[in-house]
C-alpha cells in the first residue's frame, strides 16, 4: 500500500511514504543523558520560530534525524537533531544544523502514545511481509521519526527502502 501526500497516518498501521528532497534545519540534542529535556527545549524552540522565519514550511511538522556516524554508539556523543523543513537555507542563522536529505521512500507507522518499539515491530513486519529491501545508498542523516502535532502525532520511520 503506497500513498503520497498522506493527510493523517492511521494508528499503528505501516505504510510506505515517499519524500521529495528536503532541506531541514535542526537543533542538536547531544548525549543520551536527560534527552527528554533536550528534546522538549528543541521542540518548543522550533515551534516558536515560525513567526520569525518565513523559510519554515510548517513548524508543527518536526523530524528527528540521526547522523550516520560511529560516534552514535557512544552515549555521550550520541546526536539527535530535531528539525523542521525549510524552503531555503538563505537567511537561516548559522547556529542551526543544516541538512539536505535526498528523496526517499520509507515505511512509517504512527503511534499516538509515542511507542517507538511497538511502531518499529509493525514496520519490521511490513518490510518482511512485502519483501522490501533497504536502500544501500549511503546517507549522512536518517529520518528516525516525525512529529506532526496537528495530525497523528508521533510516527517512526524505517531506514530508506529500495524501490524498483
CSV table of C-alpha atoms in Angstrom, one decimal:
chain,number,residue,atom,x,y,z
A,1,UNK,CA,0.0,0.0,0.0
A,2,UNK,CA,1.6,3.2,-1.2
A,3,UNK,CA,0.4,6.7,-0.6
A,4,UNK,CA,1.7,10.2,-1.4
A,5,UNK,CA,0.9,13.3,0.5
A,6,UNK,CA,-0.8,11.5,3.4
A,7,UNK,CA,-3.1,13.7,5.4
A,8,UNK,CA,-3.1,11.6,8.6
A,9,UNK,CA,-1.4,8.3,9.1
A,10,UNK,CA,-3.6,5.6,10.6
A,11,UNK,CA,-2.7,4.5,14.1
A,12,UNK,CA,-0.3,1.5,14.3
A,13,UNK,CA,-0.5,0.6,10.7
A,14,UNK,CA,2.6,0.6,8.5
A,15,UNK,CA,2.6,2.5,5.2
A,16,UNK,CA,5.1,3.3,2.5
A,17,UNK,CA,5.7,7.1,2.4
A,18,UNK,CA,7.6,9.0,-0.3
A,19,UNK,CA,9.5,12.2,0.4
A,20,UNK,CA,11.0,14.5,-2.2
A,21,UNK,CA,14.3,16.0,-1.3
A,22,UNK,CA,14.0,18.1,1.9
A,23,UNK,CA,16.0,20.9,3.3
A,24,UNK,CA,16.0,20.8,7.1
A,25,UNK,CA,17.3,23.0,9.9
A,26,UNK,CA,17.7,21.5,13.3
A,27,UNK,CA,18.6,21.9,16.9
A,28,UNK,CA,21.2,19.3,18.0
A,29,UNK,CA,20.4,17.3,21.2
A,30,UNK,CA,23.8,15.8,22.2
A,31,UNK,CA,24.3,13.0,24.7
A,32,UNK,CA,21.7,10.5,25.9
A,33,UNK,CA,21.6,11.8,29.5
A,34,UNK,CA,18.5,13.9,30.0
A,35,UNK,CA,17.5,13.6,26.3
A,36,UNK,CA,13.8,14.2,27.2
A,37,UNK,CA,14.6,17.7,28.5
A,38,UNK,CA,16.8,18.5,25.5
A,39,UNK,CA,14.0,17.3,23.1
A,40,UNK,CA,11.3,19.4,24.8
A,41,UNK,CA,13.6,22.5,24.6
A,42,UNK,CA,14.3,21.9,20.9
A,43,UNK,CA,10.6,21.3,20.2
A,44,UNK,CA,9.4,24.5,21.8
A,45,UNK,CA,12.2,26.5,20.2
A,46,UNK,CA,11.3,25.2,16.7
A,47,UNK,CA,7.6,25.8,17.3
A,48,UNK,CA,8.4,29.4,18.3
A,49,UNK,CA,10.5,30.2,15.3
A,50,UNK,CA,7.7,30.0,12.7
A,51,UNK,CA,6.6,33.6,13.3
A,52,UNK,CA,10.2,34.9,12.8
A,53,UNK,CA,11.4,32.7,10.0
A,54,UNK,CA,9.2,32.6,6.8
A,55,UNK,CA,11.6,29.9,5.4
A,56,UNK,CA,9.9,27.3,7.7
A,57,UNK,CA,7.3,25.3,5.8
A,58,UNK,CA,5.4,24.1,8.9
A,59,UNK,CA,6.8,24.2,12.4
A,60,UNK,CA,4.2,21.7,13.6
A,61,UNK,CA,5.9,19.0,11.5
A,62,UNK,CA,9.2,18.1,13.0
A,63,UNK,CA,11.7,15.4,12.0
A,64,UNK,CA,14.0,13.5,14.4
A,65,UNK,CA,17.3,13.0,12.5
A,66,UNK,CA,20.2,10.7,13.3
A,67,UNK,CA,23.6,11.4,11.8
A,68,UNK,CA,25.2,8.2,10.4
A,69,UNK,CA,28.5,8.1,12.3
A,70,UNK,CA,30.4,5.7,14.5
A,71,UNK,CA,30.1,8.2,17.4
A,72,UNK,CA,26.3,7.5,17.6
A,73,UNK,CA,27.2,4.3,19.6
A,74,UNK,CA,28.7,6.4,22.4
A,75,UNK,CA,26.1,7.7,24.9
A,76,UNK,CA,28.0,11.0,25.5
A,77,UNK,CA,28.4,11.8,21.8
A,78,UNK,CA,25.1,10.4,20.5
A,79,UNK,CA,23.4,13.1,18.5
A,80,UNK,CA,19.7,13.6,17.7
A,81,UNK,CA,18.7,16.6,15.6
A,82,UNK,CA,15.1,17.8,15.9
A,83,UNK,CA,14.4,19.6,12.7
A,84,UNK,CA,11.9,21.4,10.5
A,85,UNK,CA,11.7,21.7,6.8
A,86,UNK,CA,12.6,25.0,5.1
A,87,UNK,CA,12.2,26.3,1.6
A,88,UNK,CA,15.8,27.7,1.6
A,89,UNK,CA,18.8,28.0,3.8
A,90,UNK,CA,19.1,31.6,2.9
A,91,UNK,CA,18.6,33.8,5.9
A,92,UNK,CA,18.9,30.9,8.4
A,93,UNK,CA,21.2,31.8,11.3
A,94,UNK,CA,24.5,29.9,11.2
A,95,UNK,CA,23.9,28.2,14.5
A,96,UNK,CA,21.2,25.9,13.1
A,97,UNK,CA,22.3,22.4,11.8
A,98,UNK,CA,21.5,22.2,8.1
A,99,UNK,CA,20.7,19.1,6.2
A,100,UNK,CA,19.7,18.3,2.7
A,101,UNK,CA,18.0,14.9,2.8
A,102,UNK,CA,17.7,13.2,-0.6
A,103,UNK,CA,14.4,11.9,-1.9
A,104,UNK,CA,13.5,8.6,-0.3
A,105,UNK,CA,10.8,6.1,0.5
A,106,UNK,CA,10.4,4.8,4.0
A,107,UNK,CA,8.0,2.6,5.9
A,108,UNK,CA,6.2,4.6,8.5
A,109,UNK,CA,4.0,3.7,11.4
A,110,UNK,CA,2.1,6.2,13.7
A,111,UNK,CA,1.6,5.8,17.4
A,112,UNK,CA,-0.3,8.4,19.4
A,113,UNK,CA,1.4,7.4,22.6
A,114,UNK,CA,4.9,7.5,21.0
A,115,UNK,CA,5.5,3.8,21.3
A,116,UNK,CA,8.9,3.7,19.4
A,117,UNK,CA,9.5,0.0,19.9
A,118,UNK,CA,5.9,-1.0,19.0
A,119,UNK,CA,5.9,1.1,15.9
A,120,UNK,CA,9.3,-0.5,15.0
A,121,UNK,CA,7.8,-4.0,15.3
A,122,UNK,CA,4.9,-3.0,12.9
A,123,UNK,CA,7.4,-1.6,10.4
A,124,UNK,CA,9.6,-4.7,10.6
A,125,UNK,CA,6.6,-7.0,9.9
A,126,UNK,CA,5.5,-4.8,7.0
A,127,UNK,CA,9.0,-4.9,5.5
A,128,UNK,CA,9.3,-8.6,5.9
A,129,UNK,CA,5.7,-9.3,4.6
A,130,UNK,CA,6.3,-7.2,1.5
A,131,UNK,CA,9.9,-8.4,0.9
A,132,UNK,CA,11.2,-4.8,0.9
A,133,UNK,CA,15.0,-4.1,0.9
A,134,UNK,CA,16.9,-1.3,2.4
A,135,UNK,CA,18.4,1.3,0.0
A,136,UNK,CA,22.2,0.7,0.0
A,137,UNK,CA,22.9,4.4,-0.8
A,138,UNK,CA,25.0,5.9,2.0
A,139,UNK,CA,23.3,8.8,3.7
A,140,UNK,CA,24.7,11.5,6.1
A,141,UNK,CA,21.4,11.6,8.0
A,142,UNK,CA,18.5,9.2,8.5
A,143,UNK,CA,14.9,10.2,9.5
A,144,UNK,CA,14.1,8.2,12.6
A,145,UNK,CA,10.8,9.8,13.4
A,146,UNK,CA,8.4,12.5,12.6
A,147,UNK,CA,6.1,14.5,14.8
A,148,UNK,CA,3.0,16.1,13.3
A,149,UNK,CA,1.4,17.9,16.2
A,150,UNK,CA,-1.7,18.8,14.2
A,151,UNK,CA,-2.2,15.3,12.8
A,152,UNK,CA,-1.2,11.8,14.0
A,153,UNK,CA,1.5,12.9,16.5
A,154,UNK,CA,4.4,10.5,16.5
A,155,UNK,CA,5.4,8.3,13.6
A,156,UNK,CA,8.5,6.1,13.5
A,157,UNK,CA,10.4,5.7,10.2
A,158,UNK,CA,12.3,2.7,8.7
A,159,UNK,CA,15.6,3.2,7.0
A,160,UNK,CA,15.1,4.2,3.4
A,161,UNK,CA,13.7,1.5,1.2
A,162,UNK,CA,14.9,0.5,-2.2
A,163,UNK,CA,12.1,0.6,-4.8
A,164,UNK,CA,12.3,-0.9,-8.2
